[in-house]
PDB file of C-alpha atoms in Angstrom:
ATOM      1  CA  UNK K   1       0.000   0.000   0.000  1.00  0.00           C
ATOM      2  CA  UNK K   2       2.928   2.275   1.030  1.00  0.00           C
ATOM      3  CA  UNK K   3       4.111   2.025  -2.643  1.00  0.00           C
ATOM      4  CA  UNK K   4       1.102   3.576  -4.021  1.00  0.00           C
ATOM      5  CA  UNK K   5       1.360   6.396  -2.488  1.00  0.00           C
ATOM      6  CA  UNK K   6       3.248   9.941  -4.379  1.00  0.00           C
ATOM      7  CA  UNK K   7       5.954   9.191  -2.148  1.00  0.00           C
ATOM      8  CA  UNK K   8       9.480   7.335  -2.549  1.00  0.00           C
ATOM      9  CA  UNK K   9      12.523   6.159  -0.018  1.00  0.00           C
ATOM     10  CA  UNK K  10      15.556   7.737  -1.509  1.00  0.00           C
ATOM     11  CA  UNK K  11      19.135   5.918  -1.266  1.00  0.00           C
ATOM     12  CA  UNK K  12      22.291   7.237  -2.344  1.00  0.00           C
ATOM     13  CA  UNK K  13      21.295   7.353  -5.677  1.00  0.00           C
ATOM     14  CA  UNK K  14      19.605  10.812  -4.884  1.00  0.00           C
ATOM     15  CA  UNK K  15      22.392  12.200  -2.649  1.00  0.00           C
ATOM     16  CA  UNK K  16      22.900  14.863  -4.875  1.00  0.00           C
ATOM     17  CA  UNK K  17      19.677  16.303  -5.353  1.00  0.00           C
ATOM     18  CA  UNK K  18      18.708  15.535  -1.564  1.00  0.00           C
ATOM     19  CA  UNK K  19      22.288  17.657  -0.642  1.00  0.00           C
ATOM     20  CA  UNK K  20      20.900  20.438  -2.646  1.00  0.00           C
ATOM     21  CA  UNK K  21      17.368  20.779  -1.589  1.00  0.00           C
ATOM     22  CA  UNK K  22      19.392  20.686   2.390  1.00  0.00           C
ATOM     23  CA  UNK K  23      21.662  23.417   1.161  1.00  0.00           C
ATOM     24  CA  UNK K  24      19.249  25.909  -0.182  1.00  0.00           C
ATOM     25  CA  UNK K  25      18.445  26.553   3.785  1.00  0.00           C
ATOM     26  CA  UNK K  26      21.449  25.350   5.607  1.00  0.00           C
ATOM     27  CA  UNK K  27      21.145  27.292   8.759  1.00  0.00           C
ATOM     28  CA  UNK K  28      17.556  25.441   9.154  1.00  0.00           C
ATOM     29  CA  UNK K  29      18.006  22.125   8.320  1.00  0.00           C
ATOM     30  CA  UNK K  30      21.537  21.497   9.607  1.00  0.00           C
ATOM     31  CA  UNK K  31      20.147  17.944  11.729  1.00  0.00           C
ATOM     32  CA  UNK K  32      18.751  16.783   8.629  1.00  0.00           C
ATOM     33  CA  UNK K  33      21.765  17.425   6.218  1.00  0.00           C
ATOM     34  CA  UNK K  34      24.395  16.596   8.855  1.00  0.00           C
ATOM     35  CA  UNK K  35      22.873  12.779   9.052  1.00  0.00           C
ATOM     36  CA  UNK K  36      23.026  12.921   5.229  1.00  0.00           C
ATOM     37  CA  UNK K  37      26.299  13.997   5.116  1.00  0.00           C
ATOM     38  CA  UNK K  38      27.540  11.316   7.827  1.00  0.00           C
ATOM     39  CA  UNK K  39      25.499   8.094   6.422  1.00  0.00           C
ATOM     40  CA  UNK K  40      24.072   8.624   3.470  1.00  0.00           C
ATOM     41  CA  UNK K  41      20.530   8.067   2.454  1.00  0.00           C
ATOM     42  CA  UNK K  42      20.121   4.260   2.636  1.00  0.00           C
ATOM     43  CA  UNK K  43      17.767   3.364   5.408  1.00  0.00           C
ATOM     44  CA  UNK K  44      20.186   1.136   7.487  1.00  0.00           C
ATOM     45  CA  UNK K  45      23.045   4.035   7.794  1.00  0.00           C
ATOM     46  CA  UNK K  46      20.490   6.651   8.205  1.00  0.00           C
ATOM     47  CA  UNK K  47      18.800   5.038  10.871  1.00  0.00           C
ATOM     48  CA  UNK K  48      15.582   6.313   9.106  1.00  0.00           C
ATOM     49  CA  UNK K  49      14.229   6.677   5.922  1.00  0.00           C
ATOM     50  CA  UNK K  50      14.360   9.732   3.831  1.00  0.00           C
ATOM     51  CA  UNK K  51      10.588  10.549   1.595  1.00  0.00           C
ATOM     52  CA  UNK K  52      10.998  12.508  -1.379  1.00  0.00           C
ATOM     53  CA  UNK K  53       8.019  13.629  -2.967  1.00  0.00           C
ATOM     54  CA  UNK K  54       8.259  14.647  -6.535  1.00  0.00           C
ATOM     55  CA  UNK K  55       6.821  17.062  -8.825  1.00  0.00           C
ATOM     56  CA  UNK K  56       6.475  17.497 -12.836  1.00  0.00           C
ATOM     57  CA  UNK K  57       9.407  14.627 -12.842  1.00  0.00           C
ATOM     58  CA  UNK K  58      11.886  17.115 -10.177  1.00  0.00           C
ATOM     59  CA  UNK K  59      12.680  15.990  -6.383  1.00  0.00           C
ATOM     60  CA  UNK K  60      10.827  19.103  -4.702  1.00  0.00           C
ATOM     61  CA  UNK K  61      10.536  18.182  -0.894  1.00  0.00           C
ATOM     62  CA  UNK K  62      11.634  15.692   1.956  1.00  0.00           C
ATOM     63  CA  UNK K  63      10.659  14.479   4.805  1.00  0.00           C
ATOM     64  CA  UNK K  64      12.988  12.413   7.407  1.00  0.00           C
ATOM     65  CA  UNK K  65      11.539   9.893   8.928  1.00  0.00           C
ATOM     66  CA  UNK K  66      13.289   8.485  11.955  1.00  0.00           C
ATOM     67  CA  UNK K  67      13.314   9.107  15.765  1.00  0.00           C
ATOM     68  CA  UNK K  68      12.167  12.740  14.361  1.00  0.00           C
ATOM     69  CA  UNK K  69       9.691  13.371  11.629  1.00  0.00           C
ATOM     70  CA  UNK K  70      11.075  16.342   9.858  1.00  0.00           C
ATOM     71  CA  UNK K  71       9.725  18.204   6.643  1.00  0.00           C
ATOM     72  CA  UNK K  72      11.939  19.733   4.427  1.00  0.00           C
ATOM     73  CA  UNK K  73      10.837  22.375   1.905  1.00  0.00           C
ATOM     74  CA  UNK K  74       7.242  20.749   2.179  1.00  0.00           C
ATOM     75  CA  UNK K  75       4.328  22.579   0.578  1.00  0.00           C
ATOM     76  CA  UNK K  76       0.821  21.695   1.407  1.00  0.00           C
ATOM     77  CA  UNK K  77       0.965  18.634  -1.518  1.00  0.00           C
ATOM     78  CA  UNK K  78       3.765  17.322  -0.258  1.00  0.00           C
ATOM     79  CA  UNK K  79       2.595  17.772   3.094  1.00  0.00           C
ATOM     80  CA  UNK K  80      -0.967  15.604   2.697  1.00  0.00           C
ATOM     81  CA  UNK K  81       1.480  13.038   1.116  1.00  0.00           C
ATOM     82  CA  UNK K  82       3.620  12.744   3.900  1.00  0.00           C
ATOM     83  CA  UNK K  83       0.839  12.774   6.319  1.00  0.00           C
ATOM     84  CA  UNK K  84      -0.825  10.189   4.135  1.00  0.00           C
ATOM     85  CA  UNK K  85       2.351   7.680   4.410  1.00  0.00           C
ATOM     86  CA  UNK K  86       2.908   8.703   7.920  1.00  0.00           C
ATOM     87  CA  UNK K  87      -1.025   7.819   8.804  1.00  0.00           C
ATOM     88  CA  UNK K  88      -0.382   4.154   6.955  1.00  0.00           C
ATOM     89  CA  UNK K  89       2.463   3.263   8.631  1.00  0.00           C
ATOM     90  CA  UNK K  90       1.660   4.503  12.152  1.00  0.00           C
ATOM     91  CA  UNK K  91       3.745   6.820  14.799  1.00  0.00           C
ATOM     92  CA  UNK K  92       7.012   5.701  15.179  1.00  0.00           C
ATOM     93  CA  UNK K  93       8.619   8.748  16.171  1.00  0.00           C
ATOM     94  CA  UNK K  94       9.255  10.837  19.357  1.00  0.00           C
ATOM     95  CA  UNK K  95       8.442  13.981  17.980  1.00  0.00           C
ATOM     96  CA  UNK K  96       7.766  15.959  14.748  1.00  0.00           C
ATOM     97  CA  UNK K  97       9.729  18.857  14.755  1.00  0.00           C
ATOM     98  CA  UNK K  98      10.770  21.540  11.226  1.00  0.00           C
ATOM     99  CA  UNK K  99       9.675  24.558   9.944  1.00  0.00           C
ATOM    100  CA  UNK K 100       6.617  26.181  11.881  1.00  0.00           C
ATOM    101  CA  UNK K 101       3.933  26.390   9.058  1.00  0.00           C
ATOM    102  CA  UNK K 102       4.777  22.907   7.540  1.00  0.00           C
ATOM    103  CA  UNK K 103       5.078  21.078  10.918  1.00  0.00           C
ATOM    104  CA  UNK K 104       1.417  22.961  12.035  1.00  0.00           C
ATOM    105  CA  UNK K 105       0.030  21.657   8.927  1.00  0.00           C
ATOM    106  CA  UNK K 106       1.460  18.125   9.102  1.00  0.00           C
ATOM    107  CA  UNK K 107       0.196  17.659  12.792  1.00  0.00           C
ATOM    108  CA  UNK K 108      -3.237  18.828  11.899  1.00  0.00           C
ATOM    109  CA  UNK K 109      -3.460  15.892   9.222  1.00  0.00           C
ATOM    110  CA  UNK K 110      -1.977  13.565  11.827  1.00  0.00           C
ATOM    111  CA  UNK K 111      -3.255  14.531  15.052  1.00  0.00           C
ATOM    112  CA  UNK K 112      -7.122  12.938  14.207  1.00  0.00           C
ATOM    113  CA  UNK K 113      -5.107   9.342  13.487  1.00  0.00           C
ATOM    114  CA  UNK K 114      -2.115   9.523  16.132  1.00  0.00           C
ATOM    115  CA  UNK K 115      -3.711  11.213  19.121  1.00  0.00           C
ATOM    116  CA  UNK K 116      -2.868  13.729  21.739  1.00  0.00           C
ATOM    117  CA  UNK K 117       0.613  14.761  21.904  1.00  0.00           C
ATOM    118  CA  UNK K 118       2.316  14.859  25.251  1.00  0.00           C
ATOM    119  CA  UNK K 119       3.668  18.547  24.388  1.00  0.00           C
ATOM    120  CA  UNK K 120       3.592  20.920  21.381  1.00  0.00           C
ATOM    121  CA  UNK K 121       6.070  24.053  21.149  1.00  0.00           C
ATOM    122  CA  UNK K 122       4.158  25.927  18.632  1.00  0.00           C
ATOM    123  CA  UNK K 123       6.786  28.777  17.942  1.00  0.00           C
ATOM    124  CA  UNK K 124      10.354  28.327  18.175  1.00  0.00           C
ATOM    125  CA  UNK K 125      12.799  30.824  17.112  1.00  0.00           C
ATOM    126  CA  UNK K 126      15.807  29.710  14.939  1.00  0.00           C
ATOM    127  CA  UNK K 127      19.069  31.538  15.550  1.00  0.00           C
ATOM    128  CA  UNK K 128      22.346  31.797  14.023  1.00  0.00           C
ATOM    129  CA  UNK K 129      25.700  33.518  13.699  1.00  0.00           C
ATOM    130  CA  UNK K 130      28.469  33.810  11.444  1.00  0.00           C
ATOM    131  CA  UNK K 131      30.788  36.317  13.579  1.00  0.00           C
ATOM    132  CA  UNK K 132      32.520  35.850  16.782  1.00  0.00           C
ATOM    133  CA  UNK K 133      30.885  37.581  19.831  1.00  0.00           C
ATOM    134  CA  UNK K 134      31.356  40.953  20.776  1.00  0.00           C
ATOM    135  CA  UNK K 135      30.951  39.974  24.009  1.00  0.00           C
ATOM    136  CA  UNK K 136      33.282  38.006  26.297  1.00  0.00           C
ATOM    137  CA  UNK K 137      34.087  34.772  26.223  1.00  0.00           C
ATOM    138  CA  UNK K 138      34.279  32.797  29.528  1.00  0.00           C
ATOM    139  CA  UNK K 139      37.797  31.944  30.050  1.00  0.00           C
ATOM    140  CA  UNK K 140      36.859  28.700  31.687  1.00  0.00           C
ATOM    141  CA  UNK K 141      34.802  27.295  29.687  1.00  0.00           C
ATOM    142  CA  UNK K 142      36.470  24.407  27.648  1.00  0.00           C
ATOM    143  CA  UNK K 143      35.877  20.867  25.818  1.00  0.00           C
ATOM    144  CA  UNK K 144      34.731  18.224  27.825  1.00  0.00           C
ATOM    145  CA  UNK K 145      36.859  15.617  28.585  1.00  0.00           C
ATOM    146  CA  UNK K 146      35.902  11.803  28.941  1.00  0.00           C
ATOM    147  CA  UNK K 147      37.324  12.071  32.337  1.00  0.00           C
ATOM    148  CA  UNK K 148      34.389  14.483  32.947  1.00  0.00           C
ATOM    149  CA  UNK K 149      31.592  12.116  31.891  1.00  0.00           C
ATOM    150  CA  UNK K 150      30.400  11.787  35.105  1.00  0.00           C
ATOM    151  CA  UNK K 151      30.360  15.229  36.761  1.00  0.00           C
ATOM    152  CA  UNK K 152      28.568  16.513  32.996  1.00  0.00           C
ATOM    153  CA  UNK K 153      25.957  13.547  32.486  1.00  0.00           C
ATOM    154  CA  UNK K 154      24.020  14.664  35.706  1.00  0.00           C
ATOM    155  CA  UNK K 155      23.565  18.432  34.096  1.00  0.00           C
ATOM    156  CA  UNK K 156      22.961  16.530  30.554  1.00  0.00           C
ATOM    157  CA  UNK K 157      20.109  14.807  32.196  1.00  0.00           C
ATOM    158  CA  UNK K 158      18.993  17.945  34.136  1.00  0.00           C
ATOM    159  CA  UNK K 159      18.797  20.006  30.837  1.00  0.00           C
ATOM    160  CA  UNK K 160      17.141  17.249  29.079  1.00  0.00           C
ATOM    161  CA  UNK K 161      14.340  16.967  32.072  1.00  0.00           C
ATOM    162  CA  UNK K 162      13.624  20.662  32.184  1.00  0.00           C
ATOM    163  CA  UNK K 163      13.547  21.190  28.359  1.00  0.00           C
ATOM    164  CA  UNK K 164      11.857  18.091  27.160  1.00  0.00           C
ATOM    165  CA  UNK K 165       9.449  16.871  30.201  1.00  0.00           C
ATOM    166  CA  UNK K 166      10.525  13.378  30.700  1.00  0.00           C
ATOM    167  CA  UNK K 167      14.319  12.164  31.994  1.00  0.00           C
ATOM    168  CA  UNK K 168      16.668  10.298  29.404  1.00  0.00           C
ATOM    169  CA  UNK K 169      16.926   8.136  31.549  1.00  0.00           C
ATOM    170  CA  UNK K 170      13.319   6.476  31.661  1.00  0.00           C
ATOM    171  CA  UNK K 171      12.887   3.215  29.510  1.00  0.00           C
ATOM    172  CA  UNK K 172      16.208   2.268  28.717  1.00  0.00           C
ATOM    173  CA  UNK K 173      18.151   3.502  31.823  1.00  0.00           C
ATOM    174  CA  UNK K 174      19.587   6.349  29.643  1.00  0.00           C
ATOM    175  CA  UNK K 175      21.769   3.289  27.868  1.00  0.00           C
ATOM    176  CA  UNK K 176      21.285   5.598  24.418  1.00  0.00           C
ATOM    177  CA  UNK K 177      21.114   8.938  26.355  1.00  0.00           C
ATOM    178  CA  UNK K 178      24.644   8.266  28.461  1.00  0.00           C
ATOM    179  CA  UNK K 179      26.015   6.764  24.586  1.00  0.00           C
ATOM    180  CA  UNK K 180      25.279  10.000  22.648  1.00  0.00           C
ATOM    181  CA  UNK K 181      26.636  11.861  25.632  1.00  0.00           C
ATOM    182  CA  UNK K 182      29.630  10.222  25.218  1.00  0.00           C
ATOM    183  CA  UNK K 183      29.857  10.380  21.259  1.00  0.00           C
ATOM    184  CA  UNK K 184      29.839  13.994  21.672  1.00  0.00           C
ATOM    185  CA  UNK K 185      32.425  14.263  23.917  1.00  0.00           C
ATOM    186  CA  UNK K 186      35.146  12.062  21.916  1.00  0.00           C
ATOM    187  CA  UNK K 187      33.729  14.345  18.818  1.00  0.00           C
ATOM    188  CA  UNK K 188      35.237  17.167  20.831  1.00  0.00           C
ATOM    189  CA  UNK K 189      31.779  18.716  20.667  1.00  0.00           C
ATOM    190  CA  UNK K 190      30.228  19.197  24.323  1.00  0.00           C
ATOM    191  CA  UNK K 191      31.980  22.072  26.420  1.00  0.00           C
ATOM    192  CA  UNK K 192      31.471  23.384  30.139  1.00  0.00           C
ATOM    193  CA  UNK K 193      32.473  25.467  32.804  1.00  0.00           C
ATOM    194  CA  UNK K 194      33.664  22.737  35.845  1.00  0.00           C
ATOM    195  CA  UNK K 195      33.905  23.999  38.791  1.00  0.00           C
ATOM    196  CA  UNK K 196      34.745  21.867  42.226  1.00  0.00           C
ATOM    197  CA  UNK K 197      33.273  19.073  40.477  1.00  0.00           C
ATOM    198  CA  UNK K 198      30.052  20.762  39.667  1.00  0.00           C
ATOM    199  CA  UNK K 199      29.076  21.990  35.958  1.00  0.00           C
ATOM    200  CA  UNK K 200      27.821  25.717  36.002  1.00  0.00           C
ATOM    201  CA  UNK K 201      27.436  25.861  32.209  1.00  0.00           C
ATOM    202  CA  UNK K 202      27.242  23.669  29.285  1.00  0.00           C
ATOM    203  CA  UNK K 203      26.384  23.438  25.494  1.00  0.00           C
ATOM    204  CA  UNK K 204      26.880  21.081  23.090  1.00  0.00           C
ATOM    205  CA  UNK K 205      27.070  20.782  18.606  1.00  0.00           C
ATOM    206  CA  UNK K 206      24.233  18.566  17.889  1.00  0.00           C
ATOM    207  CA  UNK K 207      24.959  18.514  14.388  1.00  0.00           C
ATOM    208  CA  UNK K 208      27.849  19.557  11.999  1.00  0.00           C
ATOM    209  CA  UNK K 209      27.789  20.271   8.077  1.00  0.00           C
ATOM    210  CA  UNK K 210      30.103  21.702   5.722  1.00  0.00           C
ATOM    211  CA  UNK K 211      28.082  24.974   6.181  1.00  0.00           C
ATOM    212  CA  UNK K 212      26.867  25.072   9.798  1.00  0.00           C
ATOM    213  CA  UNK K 213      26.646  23.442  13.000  1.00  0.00           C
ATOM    214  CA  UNK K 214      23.753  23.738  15.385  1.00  0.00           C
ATOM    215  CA  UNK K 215      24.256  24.142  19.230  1.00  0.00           C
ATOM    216  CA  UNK K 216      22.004  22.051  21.514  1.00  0.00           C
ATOM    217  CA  UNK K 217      21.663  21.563  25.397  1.00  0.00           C
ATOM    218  CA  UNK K 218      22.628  24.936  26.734  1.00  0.00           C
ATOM    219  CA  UNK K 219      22.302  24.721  30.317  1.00  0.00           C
ATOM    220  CA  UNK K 220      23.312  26.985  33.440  1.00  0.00           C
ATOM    221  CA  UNK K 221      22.956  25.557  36.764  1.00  0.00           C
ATOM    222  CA  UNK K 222      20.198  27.083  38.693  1.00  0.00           C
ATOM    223  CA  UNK K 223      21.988  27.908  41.961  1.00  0.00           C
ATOM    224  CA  UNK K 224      24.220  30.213  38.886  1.00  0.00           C
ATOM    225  CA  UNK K 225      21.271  31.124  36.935  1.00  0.00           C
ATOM    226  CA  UNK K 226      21.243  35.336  36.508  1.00  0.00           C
ATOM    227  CA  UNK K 227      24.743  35.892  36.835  1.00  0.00           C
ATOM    228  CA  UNK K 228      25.534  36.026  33.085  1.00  0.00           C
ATOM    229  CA  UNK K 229      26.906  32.765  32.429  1.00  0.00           C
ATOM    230  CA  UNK K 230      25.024  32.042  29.463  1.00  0.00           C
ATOM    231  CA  UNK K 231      26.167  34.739  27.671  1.00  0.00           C
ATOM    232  CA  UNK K 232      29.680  34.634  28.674  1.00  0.00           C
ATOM    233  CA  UNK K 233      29.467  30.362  27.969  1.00  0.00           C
ATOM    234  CA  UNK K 234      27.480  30.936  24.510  1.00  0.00           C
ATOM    235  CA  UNK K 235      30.328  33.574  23.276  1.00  0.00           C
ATOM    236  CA  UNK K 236      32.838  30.906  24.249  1.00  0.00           C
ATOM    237  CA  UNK K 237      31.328  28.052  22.353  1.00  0.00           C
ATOM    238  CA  UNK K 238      30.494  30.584  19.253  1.00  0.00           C
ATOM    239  CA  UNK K 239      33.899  31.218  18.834  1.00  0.00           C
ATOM    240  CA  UNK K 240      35.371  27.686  19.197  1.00  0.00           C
ATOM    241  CA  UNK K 241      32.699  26.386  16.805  1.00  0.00           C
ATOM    242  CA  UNK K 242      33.417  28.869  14.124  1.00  0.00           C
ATOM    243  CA  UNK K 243      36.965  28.519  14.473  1.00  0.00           C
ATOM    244  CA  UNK K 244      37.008  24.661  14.903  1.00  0.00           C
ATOM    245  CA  UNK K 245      33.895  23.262  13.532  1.00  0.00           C
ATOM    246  CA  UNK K 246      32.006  25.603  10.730  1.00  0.00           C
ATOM    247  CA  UNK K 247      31.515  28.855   9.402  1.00  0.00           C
ATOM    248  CA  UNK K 248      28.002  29.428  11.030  1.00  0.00           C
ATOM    249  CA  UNK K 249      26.617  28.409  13.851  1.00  0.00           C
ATOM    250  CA  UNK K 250      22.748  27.847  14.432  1.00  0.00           C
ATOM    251  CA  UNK K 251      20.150  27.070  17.312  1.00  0.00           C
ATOM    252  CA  UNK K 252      16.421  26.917  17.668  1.00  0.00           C
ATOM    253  CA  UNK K 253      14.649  27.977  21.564  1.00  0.00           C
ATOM    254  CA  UNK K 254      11.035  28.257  22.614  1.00  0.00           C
ATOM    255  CA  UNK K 255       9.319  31.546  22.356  1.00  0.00           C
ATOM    256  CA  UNK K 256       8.312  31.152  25.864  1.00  0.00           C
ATOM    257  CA  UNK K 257      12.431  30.791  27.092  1.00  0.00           C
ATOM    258  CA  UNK K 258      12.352  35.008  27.032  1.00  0.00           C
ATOM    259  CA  UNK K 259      15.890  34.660  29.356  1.00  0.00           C
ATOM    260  CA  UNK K 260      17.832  32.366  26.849  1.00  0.00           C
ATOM    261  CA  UNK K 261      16.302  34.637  23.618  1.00  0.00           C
ATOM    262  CA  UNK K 262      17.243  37.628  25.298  1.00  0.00           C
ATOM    263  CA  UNK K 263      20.793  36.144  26.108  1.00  0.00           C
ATOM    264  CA  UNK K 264      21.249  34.532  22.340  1.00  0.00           C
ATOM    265  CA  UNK K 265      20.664  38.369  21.074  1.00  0.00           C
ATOM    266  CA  UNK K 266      22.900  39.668  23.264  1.00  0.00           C
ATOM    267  CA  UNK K 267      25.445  37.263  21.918  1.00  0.00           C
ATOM    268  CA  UNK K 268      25.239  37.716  18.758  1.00  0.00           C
ATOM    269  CA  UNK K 269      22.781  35.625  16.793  1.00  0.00           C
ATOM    270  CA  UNK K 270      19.952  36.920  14.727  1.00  0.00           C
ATOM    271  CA  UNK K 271      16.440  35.207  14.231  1.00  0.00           C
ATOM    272  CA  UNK K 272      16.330  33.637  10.904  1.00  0.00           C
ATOM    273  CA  UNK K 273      13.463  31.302  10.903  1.00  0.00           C
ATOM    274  CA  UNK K 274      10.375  29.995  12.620  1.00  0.00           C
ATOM    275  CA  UNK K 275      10.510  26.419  14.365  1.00  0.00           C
ATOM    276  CA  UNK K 276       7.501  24.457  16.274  1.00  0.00           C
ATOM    277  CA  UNK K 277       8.049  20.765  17.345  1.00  0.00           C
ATOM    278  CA  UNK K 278       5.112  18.315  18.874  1.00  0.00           C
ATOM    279  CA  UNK K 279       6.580  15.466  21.174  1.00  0.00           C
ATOM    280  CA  UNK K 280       4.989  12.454  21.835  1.00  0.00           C
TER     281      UNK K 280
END
């Protein structure tokens, strides 16, 4: 039945033309085009499956389809057809999360078939800079170390409780939360402030492309909270990312976070898009 519909699974055959749909908005869709860039498109690399949809005979839109179902360049055809294959083959994902109008339409096709979501972040600003901060950087604040894993997994677990609802570590035990954790530390991608064995500030690169990486995770701990470590952290990781990692750096926040907006600005990044994610 899946066949049938105006969808297709790409594989590395469509790399190319996948690359360059990714690339025509790389500051919003660096997640997408940094897991095409690492594994390719076929399914068992990916670790999900990528939907084109095509129009007049041209690859117009995608949709990933994985832990995260995320549009890409979707208009409201593609989006009924992606909604349509979604419906067939049932939730399998944690959350749907991409560009605000395409993500508000997809859910509203879904939501009848899947149910109530546990939480949905309707606006979510996306942010990004291309030029070191003007303001300054926190001296202390450096890569992570693996010898740090387990003063920094406690404030990993902390940020991912407050921002998402639910610990890592339910289900599983965090066995896949503590692994990606570590992945990003041997990456040389997760930095902190560490102080007397307690982390005051921490961010992490999510994802890394040619043209951008995205910053995830930022976290200050509440007994510091006000003090300006955000801002001071968040100048520090700027820089190192654009002079380690790539020549722009991105991030997406809720609306609702007016602290962490307000701090972002004051670093240095510029809204540039619209965000909204529903989690399950």
């Amino acid at each position: 039945m899946l066949d049938s519909l105006p969808v297709r699974v790409l594989d590395d055959r469509y790399r190319d033309e996948v690359l360059a749909i990714l690339d025509a908005a790389p500051l919003s869709n660096v997640f997408v085009s940094s897991r095409v860039h690492q594994a390719g498109l076929e399914p068992g690399r990916l670790g999900a499956q990528m939907w084109g949809y095509w129009r007049d005979g041209r690859l117009e839109s995608l949709c990933y389809s994985g832990a995260n179902l995320i549009p890409v360049n979707a208009g409201p055809d593609a989006i009924r057809a992606f909604a349509d294959r979604a419906r067939v083959q049932g939730r399998r994902c944690s959350s749907i999360v991409g560009p605000a109008g395409a993500v508000r339409e997809l859910w509203g096709l879904l939501e009848p078939y899947w149910g109530h979501a546990r939480a949905v972040r309707e606006l979510q600003p996306v942010m990004a800079t291309s030029r070191p901060s003007e303001f300054p950087v926190d001296p202390y604040v450096r890569r992570v170390r693996m010898e740090d894993f387990e003063v920094v997994y406690p404030a990993c677990v902390a940020m991912f409780t407050e921002e998402v609802g639910v610990s890592p570590n339910a289900g599983d035990g965090g066995v896949l939360y503590r692994a990606r954790v570590a992945e990003l530390i041997r990456a040389g991608r997760a930095f902190a402030r560490i102080e007397g064995g307690r982390v005051l500030f921490k961010a992490e690169i999510g994802a890394v492309t040619p043209h951008a990486c995205q910053i995830q995770g930022v976290w200050v701990h509440p007994e510091s909270r006000g003090r300006g470590l955000s801002e001071f952290g968040m100048a520090s990781v700027v820089q190192m990312s654009l002079r380690d990692v790539a020549p722009a750096v991105s991030l997406y926040v809720n609306d609702f976070n007016v602290r962490a907006r307000a701090a972002y600005l004051r670093v240095g990044f510029t809204e540039i898009d619209e965000f909204m994610s529903v989690l399950f």
